[in-house]
mmCIF file of C-alpha atoms in Angstrom:
data_model
loop_
_atom_site.group_PDB
_atom_site.id
_atom_site.type_symbol
_atom_site.label_atom_id
_atom_site.label_comp_id
_atom_site.label_asym_id
_atom_site.label_seq_id
_atom_site.Cartn_x
_atom_site.Cartn_y
_atom_site.Cartn_z
ATOM 1 C CA MET H 325 -17.471 -3.507 1.202
ATOM 2 C CA LEU H 326 -14.282 -3.243 -0.829
ATOM 3 C CA VAL H 327 -11.222 -1.420 0.470
ATOM 4 C CA ASP H 328 -8.533 0.110 -1.718
ATOM 5 C CA SER H 329 -5.708 -0.400 0.747
ATOM 6 C CA HIS H 330 -3.163 1.707 -1.133
ATOM 7 C CA CYS H 331 -3.503 4.570 -3.587
ATOM 8 C CA HIS H 332 -2.285 8.117 -4.120
ATOM 9 C CA LEU H 333 -5.346 10.350 -4.268
ATOM 10 C CA ASP H 334 -3.213 13.479 -4.516
ATOM 11 C CA ARG H 335 -1.818 12.199 -7.830
ATOM 12 C CA LEU H 336 -4.966 10.909 -9.514
ATOM 13 C CA LYS H 337 -5.674 11.910 -13.100
ATOM 14 C CA LEU H 338 -9.076 13.549 -12.795
ATOM 15 C CA ASP H 339 -9.783 14.737 -16.346
ATOM 16 C CA LYS H 340 -12.775 12.404 -16.711
ATOM 17 C CA TYR H 341 -14.165 13.795 -13.450
ATOM 18 C CA ASP H 342 -13.759 17.479 -14.363
ATOM 19 C CA GLY H 343 -10.859 17.692 -11.939
ATOM 20 C CA LYS H 344 -13.048 16.790 -8.961
ATOM 21 C CA LEU H 345 -11.730 14.150 -6.570
ATOM 22 C CA GLU H 346 -15.158 13.812 -4.966
ATOM 23 C CA LEU H 347 -16.523 12.476 -8.264
ATOM 24 C CA ALA H 348 -13.760 9.871 -8.504
ATOM 25 C CA LEU H 349 -14.550 8.747 -4.963
ATOM 26 C CA ALA H 350 -18.258 8.651 -5.782
ATOM 27 C CA ALA H 351 -17.462 6.404 -8.762
ATOM 28 C CA ALA H 352 -15.533 4.134 -6.407
ATOM 29 C CA ARG H 353 -18.463 3.968 -4.007
ATOM 30 C CA LYS H 354 -20.719 2.888 -6.873
ATOM 31 C CA ARG H 355 -18.374 -0.072 -7.379
ATOM 32 C CA GLY H 356 -18.644 -1.002 -3.695
ATOM 33 C CA VAL H 357 -15.445 0.668 -2.472
ATOM 34 C CA GLY H 358 -16.163 1.849 1.050
ATOM 35 C CA LYS H 359 -12.713 2.857 2.309
ATOM 36 C CA VAL H 360 -9.514 4.158 0.732
ATOM 37 C CA LEU H 361 -6.029 4.504 2.189
ATOM 38 C CA CYS H 362 -4.074 7.378 0.633
ATOM 39 C CA ALA H 363 -0.339 6.747 1.011
ATOM 40 C CA GLY H 364 2.102 9.621 1.239
ATOM 41 C CA ILE H 365 5.487 9.426 -0.447
ATOM 42 C CA ASP H 366 7.268 12.568 0.795
ATOM 43 C CA MET H 367 7.159 14.976 3.669
ATOM 44 C CA GLU H 368 6.471 18.046 1.513
ATOM 45 C CA HIS H 369 2.940 16.834 0.781
ATOM 46 C CA ALA H 370 2.157 15.203 4.126
ATOM 47 C CA GLY H 371 -0.152 18.045 5.107
ATOM 48 C CA GLN H 372 -2.038 17.736 1.826
ATOM 49 C CA ILE H 373 -2.539 13.989 2.373
ATOM 50 C CA ILE H 374 -3.965 14.627 5.819
ATOM 51 C CA GLN H 375 -6.260 17.354 4.477
ATOM 52 C CA LEU H 376 -7.705 14.888 1.969
ATOM 53 C CA ALA H 377 -8.376 12.427 4.776
ATOM 54 C CA GLU H 378 -10.047 15.170 6.810
ATOM 55 C CA GLN H 379 -12.178 16.234 3.846
ATOM 56 C CA PHE H 380 -13.506 12.774 2.957
ATOM 57 C CA PRO H 381 -14.855 10.504 5.720
ATOM 58 C CA ASP H 382 -14.008 7.297 3.827
ATOM 59 C CA VAL H 383 -10.351 8.254 3.282
ATOM 60 C CA TYR H 384 -7.468 7.409 5.602
ATOM 61 C CA ALA H 385 -3.868 8.596 5.379
ATOM 62 C CA SER H 386 -0.376 7.246 5.860
ATOM 63 C CA ILE H 387 2.705 9.448 6.054
ATOM 64 C CA GLY H 388 6.191 8.525 4.919
ATOM 65 C CA VAL H 389 9.012 8.896 2.389
ATOM 66 C CA HIS H 390 9.237 6.565 -0.614
ATOM 67 C CA PRO H 391 12.690 5.085 -1.332
ATOM 68 C CA LEU H 392 12.737 6.694 -4.791
ATOM 69 C CA GLU H 393 12.036 10.159 -3.372
ATOM 70 C CA ASP H 394 15.758 10.715 -2.839
ATOM 71 C CA LYS H 395 15.442 14.482 -3.306
ATOM 72 C CA SER H 396 12.878 14.724 -0.553
ATOM 73 C CA PRO H 397 14.184 15.602 2.920
ATOM 74 C CA ALA H 398 14.505 12.550 5.118
ATOM 75 C CA PRO H 399 11.980 12.588 7.944
ATOM 76 C CA ASP H 400 12.971 12.598 11.566
ATOM 77 C CA ILE H 401 11.185 10.448 14.091
ATOM 78 C CA ASP H 402 9.626 13.361 15.978
ATOM 79 C CA GLN H 403 8.173 14.745 12.752
ATOM 80 C CA LEU H 404 6.600 11.398 11.904
ATOM 81 C CA LEU H 405 5.312 10.913 15.433
ATOM 82 C CA ASN H 406 3.645 14.310 15.306
ATOM 83 C CA TYR H 407 1.774 13.362 12.124
ATOM 84 C CA ALA H 408 0.964 9.933 13.562
ATOM 85 C CA ARG H 409 -1.073 11.540 16.350
ATOM 86 C CA HIS H 410 -3.694 12.661 13.846
ATOM 87 C CA SER H 411 -6.847 10.582 14.058
ATOM 88 C CA LYS H 412 -6.926 9.843 10.305
ATOM 89 C CA VAL H 413 -3.249 8.781 10.034
ATOM 90 C CA ILE H 414 -3.366 5.004 10.388
ATOM 91 C CA ALA H 415 0.100 3.954 9.191
ATOM 92 C CA ILE H 416 3.664 5.048 8.491
ATOM 93 C CA GLY H 417 4.861 4.845 4.896
ATOM 94 C CA GLU H 418 5.087 4.332 2.015
ATOM 95 C CA THR H 419 8.694 3.522 2.834
ATOM 96 C CA GLY H 420 11.100 0.715 2.002
ATOM 97 C CA LEU H 421 13.875 -0.155 -0.429
ATOM 98 C CA ASP H 422 14.080 -0.092 -4.220
ATOM 99 C CA TYR H 423 17.329 -1.370 -5.719
ATOM 100 C CA TYR H 424 15.744 -1.915 -9.131
ATOM 101 C CA TYR H 425 15.308 1.738 -10.049
ATOM 102 C CA SER H 426 17.841 3.209 -7.628
ATOM 103 C CA PRO H 427 20.748 0.839 -6.884
ATOM 104 C CA ASP H 428 23.351 3.539 -6.206
ATOM 105 C CA ASN H 429 22.069 4.967 -2.927
ATOM 106 C CA LYS H 430 21.388 1.836 -0.912
ATOM 107 C CA GLN H 431 22.779 3.195 2.332
ATOM 108 C CA ALA H 432 20.662 6.341 2.199
ATOM 109 C CA GLN H 433 17.554 4.264 1.445
ATOM 110 C CA GLN H 434 18.303 1.969 4.360
ATOM 111 C CA GLU H 435 18.810 4.845 6.778
ATOM 112 C CA CYS H 436 15.516 6.439 5.742
ATOM 113 C CA PHE H 437 13.719 3.100 6.016
ATOM 114 C CA VAL H 438 15.072 2.500 9.516
ATOM 115 C CA ILE H 439 13.868 5.921 10.691
ATOM 116 C CA GLN H 440 10.361 5.093 9.524
ATOM 117 C CA LEU H 441 10.389 1.582 10.980
ATOM 118 C CA GLN H 442 11.398 3.038 14.329
ATOM 119 C CA ALA H 443 8.763 5.767 14.103
ATOM 120 C CA ALA H 444 6.061 3.204 13.318
ATOM 121 C CA ALA H 445 7.147 1.115 16.301
ATOM 122 C CA ARG H 446 7.030 4.095 18.650
ATOM 123 C CA ALA H 447 3.685 5.255 17.274
ATOM 124 C CA GLU H 448 2.323 1.696 17.495
ATOM 125 C CA LEU H 449 1.211 1.879 13.861
ATOM 126 C CA PRO H 450 1.751 -0.549 10.992
ATOM 127 C CA VAL H 451 4.296 0.283 8.312
ATOM 128 C CA ILE H 452 3.605 0.243 4.558
ATOM 129 C CA VAL H 453 6.613 -1.206 2.746
ATOM 130 C CA HIS H 454 7.662 -0.844 -0.882
ATOM 131 C CA THR H 455 10.317 -3.386 -1.852
ATOM 132 C CA ARG H 456 11.868 -4.221 -5.202
ATOM 133 C CA ASP H 457 15.048 -6.234 -5.797
ATOM 134 C CA ALA H 458 15.948 -5.722 -2.135
ATOM 135 C CA ARG H 459 14.594 -8.849 -0.498
ATOM 136 C CA GLU H 460 17.305 -9.663 2.035
ATOM 137 C CA ASP H 461 17.852 -6.077 3.199
ATOM 138 C CA THR H 462 14.119 -5.366 3.447
ATOM 139 C CA LEU H 463 13.495 -8.391 5.630
ATOM 140 C CA SER H 464 16.592 -7.947 7.773
ATOM 141 C CA LEU H 465 15.809 -4.295 8.522
ATOM 142 C CA ILE H 466 12.221 -5.149 9.425
ATOM 143 C CA ARG H 467 13.498 -7.829 11.805
ATOM 144 C CA ALA H 468 16.036 -5.490 13.379
ATOM 145 C CA HIS H 469 13.963 -2.306 13.671
ATOM 146 C CA GLY H 470 10.294 -3.094 13.116
ATOM 147 C CA ASP H 471 7.554 -3.794 15.612
ATOM 148 C CA LEU H 472 6.370 -7.259 14.687
ATOM 149 C CA GLU H 473 3.227 -6.891 16.794
ATOM 150 C CA GLN H 474 2.011 -3.849 14.847
ATOM 151 C CA ALA H 475 3.689 -5.290 11.738
ATOM 152 C CA GLY H 476 2.651 -3.868 8.378
ATOM 153 C CA VAL H 477 2.175 -4.753 4.740
ATOM 154 C CA LEU H 478 4.367 -5.402 1.728
ATOM 155 C CA HIS H 479 2.343 -3.395 -0.747
ATOM 156 C CA CYS H 480 2.039 -3.927 -4.508
ATOM 157 C CA PHE H 481 3.801 -7.236 -4.022
ATOM 158 C CA THR H 482 5.764 -8.659 -6.955
ATOM 159 C CA GLU H 483 8.435 -10.690 -5.183
ATOM 160 C CA SER H 484 8.856 -14.402 -4.521
ATOM 161 C CA ARG H 485 6.787 -16.837 -2.502
ATOM 162 C CA GLU H 486 9.760 -17.209 -0.157
ATOM 163 C CA MET H 487 9.791 -13.491 0.571
ATOM 164 C CA ALA H 488 6.040 -13.477 1.122
ATOM 165 C CA LYS H 489 6.371 -16.338 3.595
ATOM 166 C CA ALA H 490 9.230 -14.635 5.440
ATOM 167 C CA ALA H 491 7.159 -11.451 5.741
ATOM 168 C CA MET H 492 4.063 -13.324 6.872
ATOM 169 C CA ASP H 493 6.189 -15.090 9.485
ATOM 170 C CA MET H 494 6.842 -11.591 10.866
ATOM 171 C CA ASN H 495 3.108 -10.894 11.019
ATOM 172 C CA PHE H 496 2.997 -8.857 7.780
ATOM 173 C CA MET H 497 0.189 -8.779 5.257
ATOM 174 C CA ILE H 498 0.766 -9.048 1.501
ATOM 175 C CA SER H 499 -1.088 -6.620 -0.766
ATOM 176 C CA ILE H 500 -1.818 -7.411 -4.401
ATOM 177 C CA SER H 501 -2.382 -4.768 -7.057
ATOM 178 C CA GLY H 502 -3.594 -4.814 -10.653
ATOM 179 C CA ILE H 503 -0.200 -6.163 -11.724
ATOM 180 C CA VAL H 504 -1.638 -9.619 -11.077
ATOM 181 C CA THR H 505 -3.851 -9.150 -14.158
ATOM 182 C CA PHE H 506 -0.954 -8.355 -16.504
ATOM 183 C CA GLY H 507 -0.059 -10.887 -19.161
ATOM 184 C CA ASN H 508 3.575 -11.058 -18.047
ATOM 185 C CA ALA H 509 2.742 -11.650 -14.365
ATOM 186 C CA SER H 510 2.521 -15.462 -14.362
ATOM 187 C CA ALA H 511 5.079 -15.779 -11.543
ATOM 188 C CA LEU H 512 3.078 -13.395 -9.374
ATOM 189 C CA ARG H 513 -0.124 -15.312 -10.116
ATOM 190 C CA ASP H 514 1.564 -18.492 -8.886
ATOM 191 C CA VAL H 515 2.429 -16.700 -5.630
ATOM 192 C CA VAL H 516 -1.093 -15.325 -5.205
ATOM 193 C CA LYS H 517 -2.620 -18.779 -5.665
ATOM 194 C CA GLN H 518 -0.650 -19.928 -2.625
ATOM 195 C CA LEU H 519 -1.161 -16.899 -0.389
ATOM 196 C CA PRO H 520 -3.402 -17.541 2.620
ATOM 197 C CA LEU H 521 -6.571 -15.534 2.216
ATOM 198 C CA ASP H 522 -6.352 -14.229 5.769
ATOM 199 C CA ARG H 523 -3.030 -12.506 5.000
ATOM 200 C CA MET H 524 -4.026 -10.663 1.816
ATOM 201 C CA LEU H 525 -4.973 -7.097 1.040
ATOM 202 C CA ILE H 526 -5.951 -5.672 -2.346
ATOM 203 C CA GLU H 527 -5.104 -2.279 -3.773
ATOM 204 C CA THR H 528 -4.899 -0.154 -6.897
ATOM 205 C CA ASP H 529 -1.728 1.911 -6.302
ATOM 206 C CA ALA H 530 -3.633 4.480 -8.378
ATOM 207 C CA PRO H 531 -2.916 6.405 -10.517
ATOM 208 C CA TYR H 532 -0.382 3.748 -11.516
ATOM 209 C CA LEU H 533 -0.724 0.129 -12.695
ATOM 210 C CA ALA H 534 -4.327 0.056 -13.868
ATOM 211 C CA PRO H 535 -5.578 -3.539 -14.069
ATOM 212 C CA VAL H 536 -6.823 -5.236 -17.208
ATOM 213 C CA PRO H 537 -9.107 -4.172 -18.952
ATOM 214 C CA HIS H 538 -7.999 -0.629 -18.078
ATOM 215 C CA ARG H 539 -4.277 -1.173 -18.579
ATOM 216 C CA GLY H 540 -2.618 1.827 -20.182
ATOM 217 C CA LYS H 541 -5.186 4.213 -18.706
ATOM 218 C CA PRO H 542 -4.931 6.190 -15.459
ATOM 219 C CA ASN H 543 -5.794 4.003 -12.497
ATOM 220 C CA GLU H 544 -8.367 4.977 -9.853
ATOM 221 C CA PRO H 545 -9.833 3.498 -6.656
ATOM 222 C CA ALA H 546 -12.928 2.163 -8.452
ATOM 223 C CA PHE H 547 -10.712 -0.291 -10.306
ATOM 224 C CA VAL H 548 -9.922 -2.237 -7.135
ATOM 225 C CA ALA H 549 -13.120 -4.101 -8.050
ATOM 226 C CA GLU H 550 -11.326 -5.559 -11.080
ATOM 227 C CA VAL H 551 -8.450 -6.672 -8.865
ATOM 228 C CA ALA H 552 -10.881 -8.375 -6.495
ATOM 229 C CA HIS H 553 -12.727 -10.225 -9.261
ATOM 230 C CA TYR H 554 -9.512 -11.379 -10.887
ATOM 231 C CA ILE H 555 -8.013 -12.728 -7.653
ATOM 232 C CA ALA H 556 -11.256 -14.450 -6.714
ATOM 233 C CA ASP H 557 -11.236 -16.265 -10.066
ATOM 234 C CA LEU H 558 -7.559 -17.080 -9.659
ATOM 235 C CA LYS H 559 -8.091 -18.583 -6.214
ATOM 236 C CA LYS H 560 -11.376 -20.236 -7.246
ATOM 237 C CA ILE H 561 -13.426 -18.592 -4.535
ATOM 238 C CA SER H 562 -16.424 -16.282 -4.620
ATOM 239 C CA VAL H 563 -15.886 -12.566 -4.999
ATOM 240 C CA ASP H 564 -17.947 -12.027 -1.849
ATOM 241 C CA LYS H 565 -15.591 -14.231 0.148
ATOM 242 C CA LEU H 566 -12.518 -12.464 -1.225
ATOM 243 C CA VAL H 567 -13.976 -9.035 -0.488
ATOM 244 C CA GLU H 568 -15.130 -9.945 3.013
ATOM 245 C CA GLN H 569 -11.787 -11.431 4.016
ATOM 246 C CA THR H 570 -9.555 -8.727 2.569
ATOM 247 C CA THR H 571 -11.705 -6.035 4.159
ATOM 248 C CA ASN H 572 -11.517 -7.805 7.521
ATOM 249 C CA ASN H 573 -7.750 -8.059 7.050
ATOM 250 C CA PHE H 574 -7.526 -4.319 6.442
ATOM 251 C CA PHE H 575 -9.232 -3.466 9.715
ATOM 252 C CA LYS H 576 -7.268 -6.109 11.564
ATOM 253 C CA LEU H 577 -3.981 -4.583 10.409
ATOM 254 C CA PHE H 578 -4.921 -0.899 10.511
ATOM 255 C CA LYS H 579 -6.480 -0.904 13.954
ATOM 256 C CA LYS H 580 -6.831 2.859 14.052
ATOM 257 C CA ALA H 581 -9.255 2.781 11.116
ATOM 258 C CA ALA H 582 -12.959 2.678 11.955
ATOM 259 C CA ARG H 583 -15.429 0.620 9.983
#
């Protein structure tokens, strides 16, 4: 069973499915995708994310505020803890730091990230981290405010091997998206070749970053199969082995999720 460990079901482009999310999820199931984690990026739509998880048995939710959602109200810990009590909410995030697209509000990003790290620690849930061009601050804030037992994942990873190792040393997983299939992603492929299989997750980040051969089209959970096949070839292992291990890793990290 494949798992799409990170996507945004509330933002999928559903034209080819007549606007019906259930048909997109059925297409994913036909490709062997058994579970999907829908990541929230703001508090305004947190209720909608949870409703999707309630509606579809194979969907889980995470609740958080993305670092680029600077117009979204910052969450408070009690608000996050209230959402975290829901049976289908298995993580806090997507949160983190992005100095590539938004370098002028670093302090505000850091404050929001810390709130969510602390909420995840109190809720005893993993945290889903977005990080871009913010390596030192991301790692230092995780060390200072995160729960390294519950840990979390650096999702849609595009950073260095050194950052991956530092995160794994803090018990974090590393999640790889369809970016690994892009022609200009040779540095990322070098990192993926060296990642321990027992620390990897795979994802689509749909509707963004569709893998080859779908690049340029809207992404969807079914396409996590392409990510799995590509990484298996890259690491010179069977697809079955890659799928089995990354699925086991998902349930090891997100303990609240049920197989």
